Structures are given as C-alpha cells and as structure tokens.
Amino acid sequence: MTHTQDKSSALGQGVLIFVYLTILTALEFFIAITFKSVSILIVVAVIKAALVMYYYMHIYKLNENSDDDTHSYSYKTDTNRLGLWLFLLSDSFVFAGLMAARINLLGFTRPPLNQLLGLAVTAVLLLSSFFMNRGETSMAHGDTKGFLNNIVITFFLGFGFLIGVVAVEWRLAAAEGLVASFGNPANGPMGGVFYIMTGMHAFHVFTGLIFLFVVWNNARKNIYSAEQHWGVEAVAVYWHFVDLVWIFFYPALYLIGKLIV
Amino acid sequence: MRHFVIVGILVLVTAVLTYVGLDVAGVATQMNPIEASAQSIPIDWLWNWEIIAICFLFALIIVPMAYSMLVFRRKPGDTTDAEHIEGNTTLEITWTVIPLFAVLALAYMGAYSLGETRRIDPNAMIIKVKGQQFVWTFEYPDTGIISTELHLPVDQQVLLKMESADVIHSFWVPEFRVKQDVVPGRVTEYRITPILVGSYKVRCAELCGASHAYMESPVIVDSQADYDSWIVEQVAIVAASQTPEGLGKLLTVKNGCIGCHSVDGTKMTGPTWFGLFGTKVNLTDGSTVTADDAYVTESILDPKAKLVTGFPPVMPPFKLTDIEIANIIAYLKTLK
Amino acid sequence: MKKFFSTALARGLFWQLIGTLTGAGLVTGIRVLMGLSATDKFFFTEPAWVLGGFFGVLFFLAGNGSVSDWFKWARGIETPEHHEERYTGWEKYLNVSLDHKVIGIQYTVTALLLICVGGLFALIFRTELAQSQLQFLKVDMQLFGQNGPELYNTLMSLHGMIMIVSILLGVAGIMNYVVPLLLGAQDMAFPRLNAFSYWIAVPAAVLLLMSLVLGGFGTGWTGYPPLSARAPVGVQMFFLGVFTAGWSSILGALNVIVTVVRMRSKGMTAMRMPIFVWASVATSIIAMTATQLIGLSFQLVMFQRLFGMGFFDPAKGGNPVLFQHLFWFYSHPAVYVFVLPGLGVISELLPVFARKPLFGYRWVAMSSMGIALVGFLVWAHHMFTSGMNEYLRLPFMYSTLLVAIPTGVKFFSWVATIWKGKLTYPAAMLFVLGGIVSFLLGGLTGPPNATVSVDLHLHDTYFIVGHFHDTIFGGFVFPFFAALYYWFPKATGRRMNEFWGKVHFWLMTPSFFVLTLGMMRIGLLGMRRRIVDYDPALNFDSTHLVLTIAGYLIGLAVLIFIINFFHSISHGEKAEGNVWNSRSPEWQVPSPMPTHNYDQPFEVVGEPYDYGLAGSKYVEFAKPEKSKNK
Ligand code: HEA
Ligand code: HEA
Ligand code: CUA
Ligand SMILES: [Cu+2]
C-alpha cells in the first residue's frame, strides 16, 4: 500500500470532509432561499462531488499499480477497481439522461416539494456516507468490529433515506397535489420526472442496501482482513456513488429557482 | 512514378465513367423527380455537386486498389513478402488535411443551400394543415375553406402551419423536396414556393401506423387564374352547404372521418357510411344494433362502447357538440 | 436429445418460461384482489406481461447457472478462478463456460442464428414489396392479432432490431475470441461477467421474438412515441428485449476495456497493440456508455404506458422530440459500434494478405478513437426534419461531416497498404476487399444525408435504407464473414471450404450492390421507408422486383455459408499450423487454441505488422523452463 495512514488520522480526515460537505449543503440551501442562480448551485455541487470522489471514493487509487504479479490479490483488486469505476461511469449516463430529460421537460422551475423533508433525507444520506467511510477505514486497519458497527449504522441511515423518499415523500407529493395520485400527473410531466428521478435513485440505494448486508454478513464470518477486503471497498465506493448522484439530484429537484419569493 | 501517372489518369477516367454509369442506371446524377418548388433548386444544386464529389472520391479509392490488385498481385511461385513500407507522415497529413478542406467546403455549401431553402417571404399565404391517422386536411383561414386536397397558386410562397391530432406524421411532396415532421403538441412550419403547375401528392413520410403507406393526398399547383376559380368554387360550396347536411359533410372532412370511412360502399379502415343508416349492425359482443341517431352519437363520442365486428378498435373519440353531431347525422342519412 | 434437455440453455429457457408465468401470475393475482380485470386480448394484461418478461430474464439467469458463483461469493464462499471444463463437443457450447473462446463462439453462433431469423423476416416482407398493391399481407388476414399491414410493420421493425442485436452479438463474439489472444491473456478480465453478458442476451432474443406473437409493434426499430405509446403489448416485450440486450452489450464492453488495460502481455505498449485491439477499445467506449441512453429512453416509454407518466405525451405536457434525442444519443454512436470492429478486422487482415505493413499504423489507431469520440456529437442528424430547434441543425451538420475525415484516413491507409502489396485472394481476403468497397459506397452516401437541405429530401426514404445497408454490410457483414473465414482454423483446427467460400462471395456481392443501389435509386425518386405498399403510378414495380430477387440471392449465399460453416467444423480440411503465415501471436501456437491459450507467456519484441522486414519478430515466447518455476 502506498497510501498508508494511521487509523486516527484517516478517521479524522473523514470527519473533516464530512464537515465540509455539511457546510456546502447548508450553503446550497441558503443560496436557494436567497436568490436564484443555477450556476452557483452547479459550482457547489461540483465541489461536493469532487470531495466525495477524492476522499470518500479514493479515485486516485485507480492510478495505483501495487503489484507486478498478475496472480496476486492486489493486482486483481486493481483490475476490479477499474471495472467498478467503469461501471459507475456507465451508470452515470443514465442519471445524466434523466437530468437532461428533467431540464428539457421542466426547464428551470422547481417542483413544489417539501423542503424540510428534502433537506432531512439529504442529511441522512450524507451522514450514511460518513459512516460508510468510517467503516471502510476501520476495515482497512483490520478492525472488523468497528467495521460491523459502522456498517450497521450506514445500513439504517440508508434505510431511513429510502423510507423517507419512497414512503413519506412520495405520499406527501401526491397529497400536496404535485401529482394527483401515483402516475397521474396533474401538473404536467412534473410528477413523472419526480418519480423517475427519485425512483431510479432509490433503486440504487436499495441495491446498495443489499450489498451492505452482504458485506456485513461476510465480515461476521471474518473473511475480510486489512490487506484483503475488496468486497468492502467496492460496496463503499458504490455507496458513495449513490450519494454522489444525490448531490446533483437534490439541487435539481429541490433547489432550482428561488425558494422564498 | 509511371504507376502514379497511369493511376491518376485512370482515376479521372473512372470518375467520369462512374458518373455516366450512374446516369445510365438512373441512380440520379440529377436529383429526381422534377423540380416543382423554388426550394428544390438550391437542394438540387448541392446534390449535383455532391454526386460529382462522390464519383470522384469513389474512383480515387477504387482505382489504386484495383490497379494494385491486378498489377502487383502475387506471381505464381513467389513466396516472399512485399516491400517494407511503414508509412509516410507527409502523405498521412495530406490525406487528413485535404478532406478537411473538402469538408469545410461541403459545410459552407450546405449552410448556403439551407439558407436558400429557408428564404422567407413576409407575404406568404398561410394554410393550416392537420395530419391524423391516416388523412390530411387543409384549412384556408382567409376563406374558411376546408379540403382534403391542397390547392396552391404557382409562384407564391405559402406557409403551412401543421398540427397533428395523434402521432408524428411527416409532410413530404417529393417534387417539392422539403420534408417536415408534423408533431403532436406543437405547430411546425413548412415554407414552399411552387414553381411548376401540375398535380402532385403529399406522402406521409413518418411511420404512423397500419395505413401509413396510404396517407397520401393530392397537392395541386394551379395557375393563379385556376387557383382563384377553385377558391370561388369552394367558397360557393361552403356557402351552399349551410344546410345541416352540408355542414355535416364539411365536418366529416374537417375531422378527418373520411380518412377511415367511405361514402360509396368501399371498405376502408372503418365501415362504410353508404346505406348505414337504419340497417342492423353486428357488434363484437355478438349482439346487433340498429344504426339510429343514438347509436351514431355514441359511436362518435365513445367509439369503444359498441364495436362493429370485422374492424379494429382504432377510431378515436371525438369531442363534438350536439349540433355538430346532429349535422353529421343529417348528412349520413343522405348517403343511400 | 436427453443430453440437450440437461444443458444450461435448455434449463434457462425452461426457467424463463416459469419466470414469465410467475411474474405474470403475480400481477394478475394482485389485480384480481384489487378487483381489476385479469385477462386481456393476449391472455394476460399488459402489466402482467411486463413483469412476466422481466422475471423471465431473471429466472433464466438464475436457472441456467451463470450467476451461481456470484451467489456463492455473496455468501462468502470462495470459488476456483477457472472451473474445469465439464463438457466436450457441442455440449460445451450449450453450457455455461468461463472460457472466453467458448463464449466467443457462443456469441458468434447466436449472431449467425439471429441473422438468419432477421434475414428471413426481410425476405418475407420483401416478397410483399416485389409488386405494388397487397399480395399476401392483406388487410383481411389475421395473424398474432395483426392484419397484413400491421404484420408488415412488425416484421420490418423486428428485422431492423434483430439484425442490430445480431450485430452487437457478432461484434462481441469476435472481440471475445480474438482480443485476449492478441493480448496474450489467459482470459478476459472478468470471466464470470463475460459469461453473464452472453447468457443475458439469450432471454433478450426470446423477448424480441415474443413481441411478434403478442400483437407486434409497428413502430420501426426506432420506437418513436406517441406511436409506440399506442402500440399493442408486443412493444413492451420489444423494449424489454432491447433493454436486456443492452446490458449484455454494456457489460461485455466494460470487460473488453478492462482486459485491454490490465491484461496485455509484457512489452505490449499502446502503439504495439494489434490494430483490432484499438478498434475494440474505441467500440467498447461507445457501447459501455451510450447504450444506457437507449435503455433509458425505452424505459421511459414503458413507464409512460404502465403508469401514465407523460414524459413524451403532449397531452400531459410531455415532449415527443425529447425521446428522439435520448434515443439517437445512443443509436447514432451505435452505428460506429457496428463498424469499428469491422474496420479493425479489415486493418488487421489486409497486411497479412498483402504481405506489407499496415500503412500509417498510428493514424489508423487514432482514427478509430476519433470516429468514436466525434460520433458522440452528431446524433441530431437523424432529426433534421423532426421539428427540433432550428438553430441546432447547422452545428450537427458540421459535426457529422467531420466524421468523414478520420474515416477517410482509414480508407487512404488501406489503399496505401494494398499498393505494391503482393496480394493473394482466399475467401477471407475477398470479403475484406468487398467490405472496403461497400463501406466506401455507404460512407460516401453519408455526407449528402448530413447536409441539412439535401436531407430534407432524403430523410425517411429508401435512399437512407440503401445508405445504411451499405455501411452495415461494408462495416460489419463483410468483415464479419472475413473474420470467420480467417479465424475458423484457429478455433477448430480445420479450414472452411474455399470453393464454397468463393461461391458465397461471388453470389452475395453483386446481389448486394444491386440491392442497395436499387434502394437508393427509388429512394431518390420518392419511395418512402416503412411502407407496405407503394403507389403503382410511381413505376417502382420492376425495380422492387429486382430488389426482392437480389434479397433472395443474398439469402441463398448466406445459406451456403451457414452450411459450409457447420459442415467444416467436423469435415473441413485439417489446418493446424500458421495457415495464413501471419505474425500475430495466436498463429504462433497450434490450432485449435489450447484451453488456457498460451502455455508459455510471450513478450512483445517488435512491431505487429513488419511484413517484409527481414529478421523482425513481433512476439517471442518465454522458454519453457522459465515458466515452470512459476
Ligand atoms: C454501420 C452503420 C453506419 C455508418 C458507419 C454510418 C456512417 C455515416 N452516416 Fe449513417 N446511418 C446508419 C448507419 C450508418 N451510418 C443507419 C442505420 C441510419 C438510419 C437509421 C434509421 O433511421 O433507421 C443512418 C442514417 C444516417 C443519417 C440520417 C438520415 C435521415 O434519416 O435523414 C445521416 C445524416 O447525416 C447519416 C450520415 C452518416 C455519415 C456522415 C456517416 C459517416 O460516418 C460516413 C463517413 C465515411 C465517408 C465519408 C467515406 C470515406 C471517406 C473518404 C473517402 C474521405 C473523403 C470524403 C469526404 C471529404 C466526404 N446516416
Ligand atoms: C445487420 C443489419 C441488416 C442486414 C444484414 C439486413 C439485411 C437485409 N435487409 Fe435490412 N434493415 C436493417 C438492417 C439490416 N438489414 C435495419 C436496421 C432496417 C431498418 C428497420 C426500420 O426501418 O425500422 C432495415 C430495413 C430494411 C428494409 C426497409 C423496410 C421498410 O422501410 O419498409 C428493407 C427493404 O428492402 C430491407 C431489406 C433487407 C434485405 C433484403 C436484406 C438481406 O441481406 C437479407 C438476406 C437474408 C438473409 C441473411 C437470411 C439468410 C437465411 C436464410 C435464407 C434462411 C436460413 C434459415 C435458417 C438456418 C433458420 N431491410
Ligand atoms: Cu402519417 Cu405516416
Ligand atoms: Cu447517425
């Protein structure tokens, strides 16, 4: 490993990034309340995305070439990592397509969604990414117990996000007249766009939860170690990717346009 | 060097021969069919240059290939490899840069030609076009004429404002060249200046369902005099049809009913209206019903309520007023 | 027979049936509980068919065993890197195998089968087109809930899509077989993913064919709404089929890229990779990313139908043109997925048969990347008449014309490679040359389509149909056949019959040129696409008759090929050495290729195409002792 760090500094870094992300999210919300600027929202989202990709998803590891022996675990991990990132690249085309559809159909208007709830689920997802990072860091230092604890927290936060969106927000949206009932948009294509964007994202959260369960279960059987835990890393990267998507979807759905007129 | 000279000559000869060959085979060295609109002229101009370029480029690739295949081919008994030539940077740059210029020229000509086809005459006459499965209707807003034939005066720009009632269609008169999709939910525009008196057809060019092939309507370019007399005639018809039957007939044109229903007994997408009134109609659920006012009204407002056997359930519901329906019924009653 | 029913293929199909019934039954059950109607025209209701189709795919994969290792991993169980091959002979190919060579052959044979099915559809509807008026697809006929013209539209659309899927599989087949061999790798980077990518394509093909019997979908392969939003339930099976086939393509492409990046043998720098590898990478970049958008566009129509979300429904504020943008964002780059590997095959084989280095290797390699990248920026040239924003038309015209430059580089380099080459003409080489000529014709008819004003005339006519049959045949079909003739001995240790190979070529090529030039001719005169019948007044009857005959002759040629192919597997002339006297690493070892590819790893010590340079070598195999202590 070229990037050896001692455990507490690695955890400290996670905390720091989390604080940055929180501040940026608050800033985003503040922008939306005070004035209407899509470009600033984009800038903030890109900064957040860069932080997540670098510090939580460790994109720099793509450059690592840890071993020359093509049969070693670390060589294969490097290969797997490349595969995973390419998959995420491919997947992000779906989300980019949804974003394009959203802009085409709704322009820069904002669906009348429940702001508080939006902020709440965003915070929950962000927090879950933080714990995911802690979990992964623990595992990278061989602390299976710490990993298990953190992963459980991540799981429940993720689950909370899912409930918040699918069970609460979807109902609220229907009740508040964004959509007359499921799939019956009274408000132009707004309902359709809202459901498909949140739905597609929620589907990814859902698969993420399954993967979380799988690594949790495997970690209980002690099959990961500080040196060999590709499964954990993969799930972590995937989980942060889902967060990454939300970094763009949240402003696109909740913050575009001025909040308080 | 000798090879290059021979090939160079052959390229030119072959390019000419290809051009002549295409001409003989009828693969349009001149853009076809005849030019009937002002817009077709810049289009054909561009096409004719393109076909010349195609013939030349075709020869440019094919001739050295064929020459080499024949002249340098492996002689019997020879087992050695060919000369070791890896590449030549000058050549490579040449054949990147020269096509680049060709492309720039083409881009310029393309933009020019497009600009020409889109020249706007502020005095263009406006006609409304409606496309629906599988019929075109034309409405002349100045005179209130509604027709299934498009009549245009020669040498006068018209602006068609086109709407679709259901799916995407495409308005295309091959002799006019230009094509424009007719998209539901928006008005698309089509500008044309007919320059040749004659009778053509608009042919729907976007797949729109089972009878897409048959979505064709006459387009007639008249001399100004003929056009004026057609207008007078049509206005007279509109005026004469202020009876319920007459209005009903106009409504069946305007709403595109006659795209699916014939009035002379021939079978189309829907049942014929000839002799419909008062007869017994067999329904898909096995029952029969007499074609009376109530049945016809229901058939128009809610076609799926009672379905006639032997026909697909494709008729869309129409939102017509009571008076309009009464007029249509009056008209149907005359069809015996 | 008994053996057949125990293969993974048979098991998969059985489970797909069960899955379809389960999914459909589930929805139907819920509907009954909710008091909704349980059955419809095609027995189940539309939502039931959709879930059924979806479950069918999942059950197929779970049932045939291509995902069982992943389930083991999820439970923390280790699996061996490679399973021992349990089967021999034909059974090997009907079961799940992790060997890229087996998978490559599975892909290839599936692609050939689909070409036959799609071609058969073409022959059926071409027969109807031979004369104006309706001959047998009449309005009063009924088949699978469709009347004649509706059936025409379904057959035509399925012809398009099945052919396209068959191309995707054919491309994957060649890449799968050849790329690891060219790189000196033992297998693809992710063998299980590789098997998965193949096997998911099988239920996809089944779904596509199901659409034919579930009322069809007369929308063209492009499936534009609102027409596709109104089509019968068959269109949902079509959407699902394409969606599933799309995943096959995405994951396969991902695998290729990772393999190329991570599994090259020693000394194989980027500029020493065989040129086909470059083509594969360029192709895979497109397939891996853009494919998502066709999936998404179809998925949105699917949801519009199921849940009434009005994305493309103008009555609900949706935008039909948006669909076209999403669709073509994939489907234009996709045409370069069809051709880039084919052009790669041409560039790979020409030096072998010309006994000369590939002229300007670097430029040819870079031109593949250039085509792939510019290809992402041109999609709206399919939409010049669509009513999209006027001002978009010019930039898309310019970007489209730009593609001519890197494509031209390829042509000129090929010509320069042939120039002074000592050419020989076995069937494989004939198909290479035929491919060049027909792709040239197809390519040169591209710029007229790209210039907006001329396209206003050409759009949606048979001129376009001629254009793309030319490009597809030149860029895929001819090179595909060339590749099959060329690598057949590598896979089987036998050669395909040369005589019948030449008959195949000389029958197919002239007929093919007649077919496409005829299409262009009537297209210019006003023959629209996708029509079951044409106005007799246009005088197209005689040309159409010729086209139909040409179509049949192509079919006959393909049939000859198919027979030759399967016959030669067991009866072909033995060919175990370096048949073509090629420098490529895969020909330096005996044929058929050993199970684990190269017993000794090799090192790249020279340029790949240095024919005619005395004493030069491309690869050098390690000494056996060295590899023993590993
Ligand atoms: C294998 C597939 C393939 C390939 C490679 C291409 C290649 C090209 N295509 Fe084609 N195309 C299709 C498959 C393909 N196409 C299909 C399937 C459709 C119809 C889809 C449907 O509607 O169903 C279609 C439709 C289509 C359209 C839409 C037409 C319409 O519907 O109105 C257009 C418009 O621009 C177009 C343009 C081009 C261009 C410019 C190229 C270029 O890439 C060609 C470049 C090559 C050359 C130009 C020749 C070699 C170059 C030289 C010798 C150098 C010198 C040349 C010049 C300077 C010009 N194509
Ligand atoms: C790989 C791509 C591919 C290939 C190879 C072909 C091959 C052929 N195509 Fe093409 N075609 C398309 C892709 C392709 N097509 C696409 C994408 C469309 C657009 C669809 C749309 O508009 O939506 C289209 C549309 C299209 C049309 C326009 C239809 C219309 O607009 O109404 C026509 C019309 O002539 C046509 C004809 C043919 C013919 C005669 C062949 C011939 O070459 C076929 C030759 C026959 C065979 C290859 C079959 C050989 C097999 C046998 C004889 C039987 C053996 C059987 C078994 C072993 C089971 N095709
Ligand atoms: Cu209307 Cu085709
Ligand atoms: Cu294109």
mmCIF file of C-alpha atoms in Angstrom, chain C residues 328-421:
data_model
loop_
_atom_site.group_PDB
_atom_site.id
_atom_site.type_symbol
_atom_site.label_atom_id
_atom_site.label_comp_id
_atom_site.label_asym_id
_atom_site.label_seq_id
_atom_site.Cartn_x
_atom_site.Cartn_y
_atom_site.Cartn_z
ATOM 1 C CA TRP C 328 -30.294 8.862 -31.032
ATOM 2 C CA PHE C 329 -27.746 9.751 -28.405
ATOM 3 C CA TYR C 330 -27.212 6.021 -28.317
ATOM 4 C CA SER C 331 -28.332 4.932 -31.699
ATOM 5 C CA HIS C 332 -26.060 7.120 -33.682
ATOM 6 C CA PRO C 333 -22.871 6.159 -31.794
ATOM 7 C CA ALA C 334 -24.189 2.608 -32.034
ATOM 8 C CA VAL C 335 -23.617 2.613 -35.775
ATOM 9 C CA TYR C 336 -19.958 3.063 -35.021
ATOM 10 C CA VAL C 337 -20.187 0.112 -32.662
ATOM 11 C CA PHE C 338 -21.280 -1.840 -35.716
ATOM 12 C CA VAL C 339 -18.453 -0.702 -37.945
ATOM 13 C CA LEU C 340 -15.385 -0.014 -35.840
ATOM 14 C CA PRO C 341 -14.637 -3.687 -35.126
ATOM 15 C CA GLY C 342 -15.290 -4.480 -38.770
ATOM 16 C CA LEU C 343 -12.899 -1.777 -39.878
ATOM 17 C CA GLY C 344 -10.486 -3.196 -37.318
ATOM 18 C CA VAL C 345 -10.783 -6.617 -38.924
ATOM 19 C CA ILE C 346 -10.082 -5.084 -42.320
ATOM 20 C CA SER C 347 -6.999 -3.305 -40.977
ATOM 21 C CA GLU C 348 -5.884 -6.472 -39.220
ATOM 22 C CA LEU C 349 -6.202 -8.795 -42.202
ATOM 23 C CA LEU C 350 -5.030 -6.561 -45.030
ATOM 24 C CA PRO C 351 -1.330 -6.667 -44.004
ATOM 25 C CA VAL C 352 -1.464 -10.447 -43.715
ATOM 26 C CA PHE C 353 -2.777 -10.914 -47.225
ATOM 27 C CA ALA C 354 -0.819 -8.045 -48.741
ATOM 28 C CA ARG C 355 2.407 -9.124 -47.045
ATOM 29 C CA LYS C 356 3.080 -5.489 -46.220
ATOM 30 C CA PRO C 357 2.964 -3.443 -43.007
ATOM 31 C CA LEU C 358 -0.237 -1.619 -42.223
ATOM 32 C CA PHE C 359 0.354 1.817 -43.678
ATOM 33 C CA GLY C 360 0.384 4.521 -41.005
ATOM 34 C CA TYR C 361 -0.464 2.344 -38.013
ATOM 35 C CA ARG C 362 -0.706 5.277 -35.593
ATOM 36 C CA TRP C 363 -3.129 7.227 -37.714
ATOM 37 C CA VAL C 364 -5.330 4.246 -38.229
ATOM 38 C CA ALA C 365 -5.368 3.575 -34.490
ATOM 39 C CA MET C 366 -6.140 7.201 -33.695
ATOM 40 C CA SER C 367 -8.801 7.419 -36.380
ATOM 41 C CA SER C 368 -10.813 4.745 -34.540
ATOM 42 C CA MET C 369 -10.725 6.853 -31.414
ATOM 43 C CA GLY C 370 -11.528 9.943 -33.461
ATOM 44 C CA ILE C 371 -14.578 8.346 -35.032
ATOM 45 C CA ALA C 372 -15.758 7.112 -31.655
ATOM 46 C CA LEU C 373 -15.421 10.480 -29.963
ATOM 47 C CA VAL C 374 -16.844 12.649 -32.761
ATOM 48 C CA GLY C 375 -19.595 10.054 -33.043
ATOM 49 C CA PHE C 376 -20.932 11.220 -29.698
ATOM 50 C CA LEU C 377 -21.583 14.702 -31.046
ATOM 51 C CA VAL C 378 -23.642 14.086 -34.141
ATOM 52 C CA TRP C 379 -26.836 12.370 -33.032
ATOM 53 C CA ALA C 380 -29.304 15.018 -34.110
ATOM 54 C CA HIS C 381 -28.550 14.469 -37.807
ATOM 55 C CA HIS C 382 -31.346 11.913 -37.653
ATOM 56 C CA MET C 383 -33.690 14.678 -36.584
ATOM 57 C CA PHE C 384 -33.246 17.403 -39.175
ATOM 58 C CA THR C 385 -36.934 17.258 -40.033
ATOM 59 C CA SER C 386 -38.178 16.452 -36.550
ATOM 60 C CA GLY C 387 -39.169 19.946 -35.540
ATOM 61 C CA MET C 388 -36.340 20.296 -33.023
ATOM 62 C CA ASN C 389 -34.824 23.732 -32.537
ATOM 63 C CA GLU C 390 -33.902 25.158 -35.910
ATOM 64 C CA TYR C 391 -30.558 26.503 -34.821
ATOM 65 C CA LEU C 392 -29.336 23.041 -33.824
ATOM 66 C CA ARG C 393 -29.315 21.879 -37.390
ATOM 67 C CA LEU C 394 -26.127 23.616 -38.504
ATOM 68 C CA PRO C 395 -23.809 22.514 -35.682
ATOM 69 C CA PHE C 396 -24.976 18.958 -36.127
ATOM 70 C CA MET C 397 -24.360 19.169 -39.842
ATOM 71 C CA TYR C 398 -20.796 20.333 -39.217
ATOM 72 C CA SER C 399 -20.010 17.720 -36.615
ATOM 73 C CA THR C 400 -21.418 14.970 -38.829
ATOM 74 C CA LEU C 401 -19.314 15.999 -41.789
ATOM 75 C CA LEU C 402 -16.230 15.897 -39.563
ATOM 76 C CA VAL C 403 -16.545 12.124 -39.229
ATOM 77 C CA ALA C 404 -15.575 11.851 -42.878
ATOM 78 C CA ILE C 405 -12.015 12.841 -42.012
ATOM 79 C CA PRO C 406 -10.958 10.017 -39.688
ATOM 80 C CA THR C 407 -12.918 7.578 -41.832
ATOM 81 C CA GLY C 408 -11.082 8.834 -44.883
ATOM 82 C CA VAL C 409 -7.772 8.268 -43.105
ATOM 83 C CA LYS C 410 -8.668 4.615 -42.818
ATOM 84 C CA PHE C 411 -9.520 4.310 -46.480
ATOM 85 C CA PHE C 412 -6.375 6.014 -47.681
ATOM 86 C CA SER C 413 -4.255 3.897 -45.352
ATOM 87 C CA TRP C 414 -5.861 0.748 -46.676
ATOM 88 C CA VAL C 415 -5.192 1.795 -50.230
ATOM 89 C CA ALA C 416 -1.596 2.553 -49.351
ATOM 90 C CA THR C 417 -1.311 -0.837 -47.677
ATOM 91 C CA ILE C 418 -2.620 -2.570 -50.760
ATOM 92 C CA TRP C 419 -0.392 -0.513 -53.044
ATOM 93 C CA LYS C 420 2.512 -2.674 -54.170
ATOM 94 C CA GLY C 421 1.335 -5.415 -51.870
#
